mmCIF file with all atom_site columns, C-alpha atoms in Angstrom:
data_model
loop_
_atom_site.group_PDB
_atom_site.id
_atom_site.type_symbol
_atom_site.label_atom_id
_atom_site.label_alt_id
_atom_site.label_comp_id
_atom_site.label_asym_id
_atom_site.label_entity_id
_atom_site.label_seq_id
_atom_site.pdbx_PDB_ins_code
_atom_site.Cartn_x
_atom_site.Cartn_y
_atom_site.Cartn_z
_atom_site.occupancy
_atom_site.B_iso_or_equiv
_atom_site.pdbx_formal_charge
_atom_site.auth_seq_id
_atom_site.auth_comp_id
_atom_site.auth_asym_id
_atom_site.auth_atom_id
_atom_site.pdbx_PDB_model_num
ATOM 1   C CA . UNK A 1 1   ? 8.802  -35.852 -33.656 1.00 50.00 ? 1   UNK A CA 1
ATOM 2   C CA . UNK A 1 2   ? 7.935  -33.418 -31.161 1.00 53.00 ? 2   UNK A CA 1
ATOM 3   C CA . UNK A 1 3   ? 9.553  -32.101 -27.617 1.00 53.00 ? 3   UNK A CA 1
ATOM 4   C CA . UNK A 1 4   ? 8.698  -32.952 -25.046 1.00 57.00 ? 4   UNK A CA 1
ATOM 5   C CA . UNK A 1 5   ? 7.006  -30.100 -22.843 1.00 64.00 ? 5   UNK A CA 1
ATOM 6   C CA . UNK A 1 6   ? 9.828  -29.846 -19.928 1.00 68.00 ? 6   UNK A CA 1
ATOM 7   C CA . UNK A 1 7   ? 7.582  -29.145 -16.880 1.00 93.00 ? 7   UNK A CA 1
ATOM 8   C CA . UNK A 1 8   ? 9.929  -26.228 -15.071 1.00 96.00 ? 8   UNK A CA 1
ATOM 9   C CA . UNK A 1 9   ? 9.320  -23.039 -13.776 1.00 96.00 ? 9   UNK A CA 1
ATOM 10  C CA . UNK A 1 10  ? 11.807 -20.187 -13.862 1.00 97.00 ? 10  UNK A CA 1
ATOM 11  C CA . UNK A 1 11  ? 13.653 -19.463 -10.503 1.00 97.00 ? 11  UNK A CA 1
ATOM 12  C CA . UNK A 1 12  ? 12.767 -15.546 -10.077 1.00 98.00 ? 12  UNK A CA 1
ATOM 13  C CA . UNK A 1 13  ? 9.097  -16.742 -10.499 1.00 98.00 ? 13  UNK A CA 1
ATOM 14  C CA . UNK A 1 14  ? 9.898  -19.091 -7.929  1.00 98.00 ? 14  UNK A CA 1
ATOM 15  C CA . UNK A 1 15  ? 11.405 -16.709 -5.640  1.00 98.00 ? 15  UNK A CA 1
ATOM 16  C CA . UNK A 1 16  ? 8.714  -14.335 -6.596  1.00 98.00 ? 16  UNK A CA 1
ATOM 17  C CA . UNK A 1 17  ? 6.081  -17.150 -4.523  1.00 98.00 ? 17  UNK A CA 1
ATOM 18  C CA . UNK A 1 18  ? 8.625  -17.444 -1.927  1.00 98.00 ? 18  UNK A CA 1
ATOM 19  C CA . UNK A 1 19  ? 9.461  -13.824 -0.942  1.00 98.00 ? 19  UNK A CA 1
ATOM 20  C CA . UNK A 1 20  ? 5.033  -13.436 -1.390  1.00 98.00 ? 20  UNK A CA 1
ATOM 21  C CA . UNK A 1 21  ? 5.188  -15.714 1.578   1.00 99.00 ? 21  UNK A CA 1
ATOM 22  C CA . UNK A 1 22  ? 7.739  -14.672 4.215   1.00 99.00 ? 22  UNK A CA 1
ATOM 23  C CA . UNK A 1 23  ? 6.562  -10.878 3.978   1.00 99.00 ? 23  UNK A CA 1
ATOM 24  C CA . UNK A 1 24  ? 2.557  -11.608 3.972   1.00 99.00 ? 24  UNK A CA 1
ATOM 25  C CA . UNK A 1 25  ? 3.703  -13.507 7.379   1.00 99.00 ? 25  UNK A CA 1
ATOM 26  C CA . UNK A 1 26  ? 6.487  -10.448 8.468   1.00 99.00 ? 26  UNK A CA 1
ATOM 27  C CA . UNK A 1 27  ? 3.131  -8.353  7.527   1.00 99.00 ? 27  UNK A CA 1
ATOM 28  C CA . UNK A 1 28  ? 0.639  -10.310 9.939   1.00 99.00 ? 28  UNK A CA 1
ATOM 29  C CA . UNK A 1 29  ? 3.305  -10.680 12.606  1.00 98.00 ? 29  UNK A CA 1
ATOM 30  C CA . UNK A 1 30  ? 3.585  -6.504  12.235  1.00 98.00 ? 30  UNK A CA 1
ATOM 31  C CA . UNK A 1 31  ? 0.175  -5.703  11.937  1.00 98.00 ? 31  UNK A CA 1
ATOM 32  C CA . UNK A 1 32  ? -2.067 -8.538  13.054  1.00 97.00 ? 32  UNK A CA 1
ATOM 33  C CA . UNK A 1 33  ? -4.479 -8.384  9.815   1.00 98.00 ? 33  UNK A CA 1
ATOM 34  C CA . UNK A 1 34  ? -4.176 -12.444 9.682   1.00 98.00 ? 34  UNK A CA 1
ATOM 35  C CA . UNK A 1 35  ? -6.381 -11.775 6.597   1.00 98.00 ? 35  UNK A CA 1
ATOM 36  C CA . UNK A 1 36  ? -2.963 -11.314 4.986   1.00 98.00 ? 36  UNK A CA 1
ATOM 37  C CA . UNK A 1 37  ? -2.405 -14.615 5.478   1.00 99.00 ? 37  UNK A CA 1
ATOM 38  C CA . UNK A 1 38  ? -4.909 -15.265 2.466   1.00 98.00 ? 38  UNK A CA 1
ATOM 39  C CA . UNK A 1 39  ? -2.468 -13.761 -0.420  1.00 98.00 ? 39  UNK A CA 1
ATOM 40  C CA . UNK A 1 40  ? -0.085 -16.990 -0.053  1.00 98.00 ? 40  UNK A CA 1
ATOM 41  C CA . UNK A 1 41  ? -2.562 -19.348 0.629   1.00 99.00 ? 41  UNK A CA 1
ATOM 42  C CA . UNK A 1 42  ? -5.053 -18.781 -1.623  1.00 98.00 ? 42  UNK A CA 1
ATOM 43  C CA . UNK A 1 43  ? -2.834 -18.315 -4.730  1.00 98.00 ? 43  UNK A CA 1
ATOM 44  C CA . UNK A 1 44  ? -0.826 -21.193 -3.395  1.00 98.00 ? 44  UNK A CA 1
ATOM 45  C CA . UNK A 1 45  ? -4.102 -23.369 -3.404  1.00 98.00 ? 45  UNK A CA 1
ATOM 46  C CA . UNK A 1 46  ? -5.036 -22.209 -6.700  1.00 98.00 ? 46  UNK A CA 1
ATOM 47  C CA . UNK A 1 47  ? -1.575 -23.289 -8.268  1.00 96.00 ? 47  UNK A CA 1
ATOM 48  C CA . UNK A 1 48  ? -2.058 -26.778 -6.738  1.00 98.00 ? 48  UNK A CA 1
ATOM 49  C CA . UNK A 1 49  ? -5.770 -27.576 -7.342  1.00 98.00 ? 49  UNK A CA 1
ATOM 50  C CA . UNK A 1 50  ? -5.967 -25.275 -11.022 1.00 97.00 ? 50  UNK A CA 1
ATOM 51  C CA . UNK A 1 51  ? -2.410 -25.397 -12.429 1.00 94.00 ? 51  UNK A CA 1
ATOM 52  C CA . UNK A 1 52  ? -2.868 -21.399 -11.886 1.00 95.00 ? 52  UNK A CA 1
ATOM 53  C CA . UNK A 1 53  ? -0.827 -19.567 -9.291  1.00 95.00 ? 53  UNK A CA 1
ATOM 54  C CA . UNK A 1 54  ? -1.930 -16.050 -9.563  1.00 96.00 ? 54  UNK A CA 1
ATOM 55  C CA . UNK A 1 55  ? 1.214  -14.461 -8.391  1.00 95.00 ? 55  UNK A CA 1
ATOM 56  C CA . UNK A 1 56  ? 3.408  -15.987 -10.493 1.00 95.00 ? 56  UNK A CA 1
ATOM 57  C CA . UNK A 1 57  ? 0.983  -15.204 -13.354 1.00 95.00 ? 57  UNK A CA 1
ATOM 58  C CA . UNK A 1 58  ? 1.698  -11.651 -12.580 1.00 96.00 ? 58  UNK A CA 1
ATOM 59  C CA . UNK A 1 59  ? 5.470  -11.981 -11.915 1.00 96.00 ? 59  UNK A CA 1
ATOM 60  C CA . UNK A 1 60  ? 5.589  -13.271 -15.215 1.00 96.00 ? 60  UNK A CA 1
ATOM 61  C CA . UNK A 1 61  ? 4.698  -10.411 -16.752 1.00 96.00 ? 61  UNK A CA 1
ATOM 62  C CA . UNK A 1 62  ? 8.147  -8.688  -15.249 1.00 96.00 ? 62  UNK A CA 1
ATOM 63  C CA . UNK A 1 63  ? 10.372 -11.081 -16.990 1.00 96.00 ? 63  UNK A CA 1
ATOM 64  C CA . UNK A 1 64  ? 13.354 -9.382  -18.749 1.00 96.00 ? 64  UNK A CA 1
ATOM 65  C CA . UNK A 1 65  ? 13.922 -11.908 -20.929 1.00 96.00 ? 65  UNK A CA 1
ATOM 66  C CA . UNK A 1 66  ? 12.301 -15.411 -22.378 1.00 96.00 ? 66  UNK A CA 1
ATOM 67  C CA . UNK A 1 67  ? 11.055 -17.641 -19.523 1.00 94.00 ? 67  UNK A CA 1
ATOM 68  C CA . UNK A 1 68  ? 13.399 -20.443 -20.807 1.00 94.00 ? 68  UNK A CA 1
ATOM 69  C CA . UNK A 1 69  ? 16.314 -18.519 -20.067 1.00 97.00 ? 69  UNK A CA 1
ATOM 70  C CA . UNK A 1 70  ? 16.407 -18.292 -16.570 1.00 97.00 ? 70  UNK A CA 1
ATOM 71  C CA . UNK A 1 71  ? 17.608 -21.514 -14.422 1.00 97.00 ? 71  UNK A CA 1
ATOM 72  C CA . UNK A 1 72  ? 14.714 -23.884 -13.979 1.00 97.00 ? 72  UNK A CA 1
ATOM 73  C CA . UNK A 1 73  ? 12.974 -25.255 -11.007 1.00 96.00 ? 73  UNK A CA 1
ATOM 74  C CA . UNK A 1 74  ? 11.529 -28.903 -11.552 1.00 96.00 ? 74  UNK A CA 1
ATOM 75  C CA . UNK A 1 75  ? 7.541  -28.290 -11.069 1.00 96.00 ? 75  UNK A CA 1
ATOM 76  C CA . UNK A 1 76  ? 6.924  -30.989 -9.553  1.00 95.00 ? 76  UNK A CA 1
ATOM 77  C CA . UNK A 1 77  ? 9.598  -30.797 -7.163  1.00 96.00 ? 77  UNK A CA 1
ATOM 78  C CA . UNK A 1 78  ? 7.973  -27.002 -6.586  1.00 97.00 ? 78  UNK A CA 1
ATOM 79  C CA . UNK A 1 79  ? 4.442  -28.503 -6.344  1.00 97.00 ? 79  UNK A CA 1
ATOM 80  C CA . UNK A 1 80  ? 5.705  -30.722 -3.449  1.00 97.00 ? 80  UNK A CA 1
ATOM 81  C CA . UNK A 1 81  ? 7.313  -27.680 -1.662  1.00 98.00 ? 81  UNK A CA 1
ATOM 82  C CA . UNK A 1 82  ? 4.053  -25.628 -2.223  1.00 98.00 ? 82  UNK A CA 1
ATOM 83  C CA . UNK A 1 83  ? 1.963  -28.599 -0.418  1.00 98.00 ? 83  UNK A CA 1
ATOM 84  C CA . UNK A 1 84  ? 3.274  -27.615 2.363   1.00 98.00 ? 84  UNK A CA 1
ATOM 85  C CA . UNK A 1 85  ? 3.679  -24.368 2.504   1.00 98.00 ? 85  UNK A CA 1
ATOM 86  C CA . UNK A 1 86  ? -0.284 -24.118 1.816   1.00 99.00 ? 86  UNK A CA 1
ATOM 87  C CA . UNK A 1 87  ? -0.581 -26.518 5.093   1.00 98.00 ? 87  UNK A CA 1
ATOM 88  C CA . UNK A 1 88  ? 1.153  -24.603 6.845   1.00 99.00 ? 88  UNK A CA 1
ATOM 89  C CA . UNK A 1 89  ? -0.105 -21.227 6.034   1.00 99.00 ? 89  UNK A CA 1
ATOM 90  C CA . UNK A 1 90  ? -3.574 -22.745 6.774   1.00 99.00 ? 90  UNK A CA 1
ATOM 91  C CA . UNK A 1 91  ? -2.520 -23.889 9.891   1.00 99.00 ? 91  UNK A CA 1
ATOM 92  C CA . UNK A 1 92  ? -0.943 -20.763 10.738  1.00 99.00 ? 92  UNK A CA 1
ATOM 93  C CA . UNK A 1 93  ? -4.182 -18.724 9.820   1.00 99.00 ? 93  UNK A CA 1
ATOM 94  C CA . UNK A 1 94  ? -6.932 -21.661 11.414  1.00 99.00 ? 94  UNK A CA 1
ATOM 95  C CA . UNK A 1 95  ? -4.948 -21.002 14.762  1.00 99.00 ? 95  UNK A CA 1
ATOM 96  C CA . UNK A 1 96  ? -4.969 -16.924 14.188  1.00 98.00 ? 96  UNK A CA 1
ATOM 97  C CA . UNK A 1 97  ? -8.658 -17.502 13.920  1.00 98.00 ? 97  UNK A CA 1
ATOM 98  C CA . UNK A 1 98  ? -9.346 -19.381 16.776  1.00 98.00 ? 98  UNK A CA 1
ATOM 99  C CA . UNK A 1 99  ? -7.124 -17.441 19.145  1.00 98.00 ? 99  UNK A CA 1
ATOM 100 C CA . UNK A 1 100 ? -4.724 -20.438 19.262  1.00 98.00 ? 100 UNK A CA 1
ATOM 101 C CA . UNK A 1 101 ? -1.450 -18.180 19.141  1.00 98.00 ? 101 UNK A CA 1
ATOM 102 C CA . UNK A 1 102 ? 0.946  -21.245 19.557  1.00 99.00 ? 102 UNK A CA 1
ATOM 103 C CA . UNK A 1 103 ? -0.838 -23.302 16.408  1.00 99.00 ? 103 UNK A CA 1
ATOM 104 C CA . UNK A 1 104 ? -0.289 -19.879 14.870  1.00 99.00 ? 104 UNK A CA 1
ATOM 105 C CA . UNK A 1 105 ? 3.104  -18.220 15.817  1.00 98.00 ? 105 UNK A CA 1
ATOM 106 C CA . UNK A 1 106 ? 4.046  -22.184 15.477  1.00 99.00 ? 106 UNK A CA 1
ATOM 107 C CA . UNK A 1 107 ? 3.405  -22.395 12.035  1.00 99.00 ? 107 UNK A CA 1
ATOM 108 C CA . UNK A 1 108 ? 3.759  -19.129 10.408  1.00 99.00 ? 108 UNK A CA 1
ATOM 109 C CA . UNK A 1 109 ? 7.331  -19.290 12.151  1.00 99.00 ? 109 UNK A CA 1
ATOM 110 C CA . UNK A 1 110 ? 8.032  -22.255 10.319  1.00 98.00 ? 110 UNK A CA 1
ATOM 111 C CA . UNK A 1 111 ? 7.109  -21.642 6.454   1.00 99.00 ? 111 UNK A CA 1
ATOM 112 C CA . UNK A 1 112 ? 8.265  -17.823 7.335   1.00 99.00 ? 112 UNK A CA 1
ATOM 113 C CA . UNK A 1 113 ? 11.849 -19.635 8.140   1.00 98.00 ? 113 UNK A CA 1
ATOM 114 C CA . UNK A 1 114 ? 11.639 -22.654 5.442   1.00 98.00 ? 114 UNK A CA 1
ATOM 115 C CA . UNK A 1 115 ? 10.879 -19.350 2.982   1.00 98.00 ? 115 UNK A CA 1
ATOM 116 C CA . UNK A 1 116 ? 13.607 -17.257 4.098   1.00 98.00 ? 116 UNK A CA 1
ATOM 117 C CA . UNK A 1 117 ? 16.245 -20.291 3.823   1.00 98.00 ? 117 UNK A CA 1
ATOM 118 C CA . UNK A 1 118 ? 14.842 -21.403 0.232   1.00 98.00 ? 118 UNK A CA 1
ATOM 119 C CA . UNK A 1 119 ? 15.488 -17.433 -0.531  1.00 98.00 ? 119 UNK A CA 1
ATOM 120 C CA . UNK A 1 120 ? 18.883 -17.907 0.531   1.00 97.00 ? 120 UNK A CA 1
ATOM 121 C CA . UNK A 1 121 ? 19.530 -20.934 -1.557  1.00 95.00 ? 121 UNK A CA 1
ATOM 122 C CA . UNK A 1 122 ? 18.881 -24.010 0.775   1.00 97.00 ? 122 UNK A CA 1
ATOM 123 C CA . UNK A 1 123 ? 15.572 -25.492 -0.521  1.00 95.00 ? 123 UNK A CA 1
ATOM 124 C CA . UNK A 1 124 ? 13.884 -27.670 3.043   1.00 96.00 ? 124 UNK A CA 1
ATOM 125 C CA . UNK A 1 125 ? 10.969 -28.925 0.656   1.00 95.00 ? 125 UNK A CA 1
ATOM 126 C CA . UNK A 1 126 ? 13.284 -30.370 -1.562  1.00 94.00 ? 126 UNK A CA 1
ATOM 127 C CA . UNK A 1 127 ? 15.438 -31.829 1.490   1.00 96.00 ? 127 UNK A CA 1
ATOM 128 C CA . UNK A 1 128 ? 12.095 -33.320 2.911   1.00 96.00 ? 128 UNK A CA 1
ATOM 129 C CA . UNK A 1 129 ? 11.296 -35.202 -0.709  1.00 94.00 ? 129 UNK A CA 1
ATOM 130 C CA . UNK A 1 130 ? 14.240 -36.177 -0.987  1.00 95.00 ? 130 UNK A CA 1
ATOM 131 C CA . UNK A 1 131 ? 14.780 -38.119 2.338   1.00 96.00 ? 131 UNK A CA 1
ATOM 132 C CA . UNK A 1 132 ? 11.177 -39.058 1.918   1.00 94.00 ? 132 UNK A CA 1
ATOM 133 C CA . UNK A 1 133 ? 11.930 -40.759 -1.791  1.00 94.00 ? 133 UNK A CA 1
ATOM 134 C CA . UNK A 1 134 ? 14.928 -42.297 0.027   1.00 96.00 ? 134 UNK A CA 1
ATOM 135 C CA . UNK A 1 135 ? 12.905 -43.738 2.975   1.00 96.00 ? 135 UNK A CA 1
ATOM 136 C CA . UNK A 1 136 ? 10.623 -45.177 0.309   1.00 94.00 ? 136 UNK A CA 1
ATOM 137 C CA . UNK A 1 137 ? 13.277 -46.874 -2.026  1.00 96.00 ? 137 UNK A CA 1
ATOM 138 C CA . UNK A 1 138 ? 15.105 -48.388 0.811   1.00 94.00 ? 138 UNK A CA 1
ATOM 139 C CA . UNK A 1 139 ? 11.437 -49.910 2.567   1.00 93.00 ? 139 UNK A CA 1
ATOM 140 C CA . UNK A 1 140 ? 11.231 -51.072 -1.237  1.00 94.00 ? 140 UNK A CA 1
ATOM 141 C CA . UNK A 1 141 ? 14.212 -52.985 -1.116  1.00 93.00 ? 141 UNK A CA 1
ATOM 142 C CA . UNK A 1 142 ? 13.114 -55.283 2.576   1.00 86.00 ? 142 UNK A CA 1
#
């Protein structure tokens, strides 16, 4: 009988992803190369749509010790978190293009913050599933 593959990812390469994102957007703010933008987003894309996040590829390879050992983070949980950070960063960099600064500052303000405060321990993504998975139950229940 075999295990069960237990679909985690460690927590430094999670906080790996979310300090990628708060200082490509402290970059942009700083220097105005929205380009930089595209580190986040596109290896945020690629974890959703290919099961392949680039920068946690490579922040895997710093690892001290075996993957399993660090506290977890539940994948899908971190997939649902990443949705939106990828929405937001393309918002954020749609309005740079255009020369829409509110759609911009807008945006990149808000997965700069929701970064920042999962950094610091409080995980929004996780707050938003979870009140959304409540909403759902209780319209279940009617």
């Amino acid at each position: 009988m075999s295990n069960p593959k237990i679909n985690t990812i460690p927590l430094p390469l999670v906080r790996t992803n979310q300090w990628t994102i708060f200082i490509s957007v402290i970059l942009t703010w700083i220097t105005g190369q929205y380009w930089l933008l595209l580190i986040p987003l596109i290896s945020g894309l690629s974890g959703l749509l290919f099961d392949f996040h680039p920068m946690i590829k490579f922040a895997k390879r710093f690892l001290k010790k075996k993957a399993s050992s660090y506290p977890q983070e539940d994948k899908d949980q971190q997939n649902f978190n990443q949705t939106i950070a990828v929405s937001c960063l393309s918002l954020a960099f749609i309005g740079a293009l255009l020369g829409w600064n509110v759609l911009f500052y807008v945006f990149s303000i808000m997965v700069a913050l929701a970064s920042l405060i999962a950094i610091n321990g409080f995980c929004i993504g996780c707050y938003i599933h979870f009140q959304w998975n409540q909403y759902k139950y209780r319209k279940s229940l009617r």
